[in-house]
Each structure stands twice: as structure tokens, then as C-alpha cells.
Amino acid sequence: MQNILDHLKSQQETALSELCDFLRIPGISADSKYVPDMQRCADWILDREVRRKGDWTVKRPMLEPGGWAFEFANEHYPDIDDTAIVLLALQHARA
């Protein structure tokens, strides 16, 4: 348990910094002046896609990993509900 707490504490500054970077991006708008901000937001999200294989590959070794998880310490298990929300956001960013 102490290892988990130590890991979380060691990642706290990074997690808060990344969250603050994301929150500084101006809000979504149909106004064309926000297109660069929307692209920056989409790039930020795309950079955080989970692409590492987890233990789920024991039963599905041929599948490529891909998706998103809204936890900073989750590098192996993208969540289907989180991924669905990200895909909706990316679709909106492309519009």
C-alpha cells in the first residue's frame, strides 16, 4: 500500500500541471477564432491515448491497444466509456 501512496505522491505535480495546461485552453465555441484552440485541445487529448498492452492481452493477444482512461496511473487499461466521451469530443473538435 505504501508503494501506491508513494507513486501517487510522486506523480501529483505532473498530474496537476497537465490538468492546468488543459484547463487553460479556451472553451469550445463555434466561433472560428477558436479553431486553433480546438486543435490544441484535440492534440492534447490524442497525446494521452493509452497504447500499452495490459494483462487483457492474455485472452486477446492479436488486438492492438487503444483508448483513453481518465486516471493518471492507468497506462494499460483504457475504459470504453471514457474512450466514447473522448471520441465525441474529438469529433466536435473536427467539426
One Martini backbone bead per residue (centre of mass of N, CA, C, O) as a GRO file, in nm:
protein
   95
    1MET     BB    1   0.057   0.064  -0.019
    2GLN     BB    2   0.297   0.258  -0.004
    3ASN     BB    3   0.372   0.247  -0.304
    4ILE     BB    4   0.117   0.386  -0.404
    5LEU     BB    5   0.145   0.649  -0.244
    6ASP     BB    6   0.421   0.726  -0.357
    7HIS     BB    7   0.335   0.741  -0.652
    8LEU     BB    8   0.117   0.957  -0.626
    9LYS     BB    9   0.302   1.174  -0.505
   10SER     BB   10   0.511   1.177  -0.748
   11GLN     BB   11   0.259   1.261  -0.964
   12GLN     BB   12   0.108   1.520  -0.878
   13GLU     BB   13   0.247   1.754  -1.031
   14THR     BB   14   0.205   1.646  -1.315
   15ALA     BB   15  -0.102   1.623  -1.310
   16LEU     BB   16  -0.161   1.922  -1.244
   17SER     BB   17  -0.013   2.045  -1.484
   18GLU     BB   18  -0.177   1.905  -1.710
   19LEU     BB   19  -0.452   2.009  -1.623
   20CYS     BB   20  -0.387   2.313  -1.643
   21ASP     BB   21  -0.321   2.314  -1.942
   22PHE     BB   22  -0.605   2.225  -2.031
   23LEU     BB   23  -0.773   2.458  -1.880
   24ARG     BB   24  -0.640   2.699  -2.060
   25ILE     BB   25  -0.822   2.624  -2.275
   26PRO     BB   26  -1.049   2.744  -2.446
   27GLY     BB   27  -1.356   2.724  -2.514
   28ILE     BB   28  -1.603   2.595  -2.682
   29SER     BB   29  -1.667   2.702  -3.028
   30ALA     BB   30  -1.804   2.829  -3.332
   31ASP     BB   31  -1.581   3.015  -3.342
   32SER     BB   32  -1.311   3.049  -3.554
   33LYS     BB   33  -1.102   3.160  -3.339
   34TYR     BB   34  -1.097   2.853  -3.193
   35VAL     BB   35  -0.953   2.645  -3.373
   36PRO     BB   36  -0.666   2.630  -3.247
   37ASP     BB   37  -0.770   2.540  -2.967
   38MET     BB   38  -0.907   2.281  -3.062
   39GLN     BB   39  -0.648   2.151  -3.170
   40ARG     BB   40  -0.493   2.157  -2.904
   41CYS     BB   41  -0.692   1.981  -2.753
   42ALA     BB   42  -0.679   1.733  -2.937
   43ASP     BB   43  -0.374   1.687  -2.905
   44TRP     BB   44  -0.376   1.644  -2.601
   45ILE     BB   45  -0.556   1.392  -2.611
   46LEU     BB   46  -0.396   1.216  -2.816
   47ASP     BB   47  -0.130   1.203  -2.631
   48ARG     BB   48  -0.318   1.013  -2.408
   49GLU     BB   49  -0.320   0.751  -2.535
   50VAL     BB   50  -0.368   0.417  -2.486
   51ARG     BB   51  -0.089   0.179  -2.607
   52ARG     BB   52  -0.079  -0.043  -2.390
   53LYS     BB   53  -0.044  -0.353  -2.278
   54GLY     BB   54  -0.226  -0.578  -2.097
   55ASP     BB   55  -0.359  -0.861  -1.944
   56TRP     BB   56  -0.584  -0.887  -2.170
   57THR     BB   57  -0.385  -1.028  -2.388
   58VAL     BB   58  -0.419  -1.323  -2.312
   59LYS     BB   59  -0.710  -1.341  -2.470
   60ARG     BB   60  -0.608  -1.084  -2.685
   61PRO     BB   61  -0.320  -1.080  -2.863
   62MET     BB   62  -0.415  -0.934  -3.152
   63LEU     BB   63  -0.480  -0.676  -3.016
   64GLU     BB   64  -0.490  -0.340  -3.022
   65PRO     BB   65  -0.427  -0.080  -2.843
   66GLY     BB   66  -0.688   0.162  -2.741
   67GLY     BB   67  -0.744   0.464  -2.557
   68TRP     BB   68  -0.910   0.590  -2.259
   69ALA     BB   69  -0.816   0.725  -1.930
   70PHE     BB   70  -0.914   0.901  -1.620
   71GLU     BB   71  -0.606   0.823  -1.531
   72PHE     BB   72  -0.268   0.859  -1.445
   73ALA     BB   73  -0.215   0.532  -1.352
   74ASN     BB   74  -0.330   0.434  -1.654
   75GLU     BB   75  -0.146   0.237  -1.902
   76HIS     BB   76  -0.346  -0.047  -1.970
   77TYR     BB   77  -0.673   0.062  -1.922
   78PRO     BB   78  -0.901   0.130  -2.122
   79ASP     BB   79  -1.208   0.294  -2.134
   80ILE     BB   80  -1.506   0.287  -2.296
   81ASP     BB   81  -1.644   0.543  -2.178
   82ASP     BB   82  -1.404   0.737  -2.208
   83THR     BB   83  -1.361   0.694  -2.512
   84ALA     BB   84  -1.635   0.795  -2.608
   85ILE     BB   85  -1.599   1.088  -2.511
   86VAL     BB   86  -1.345   1.152  -2.672
   87LEU     BB   87  -1.465   1.100  -2.954
   88LEU     BB   88  -1.675   1.324  -2.935
   89ALA     BB   89  -1.474   1.556  -2.895
   90LEU     BB   90  -1.314   1.509  -3.159
   91GLN     BB   91  -1.550   1.550  -3.347
   92HIS     BB   92  -1.603   1.843  -3.260
   93ALA     BB   93  -1.317   1.953  -3.333
   94ARG     BB   94  -1.357   1.891  -3.651
   95ALA     BB   95  -1.622   2.076  -3.714
   0.00000   0.00000   0.00000
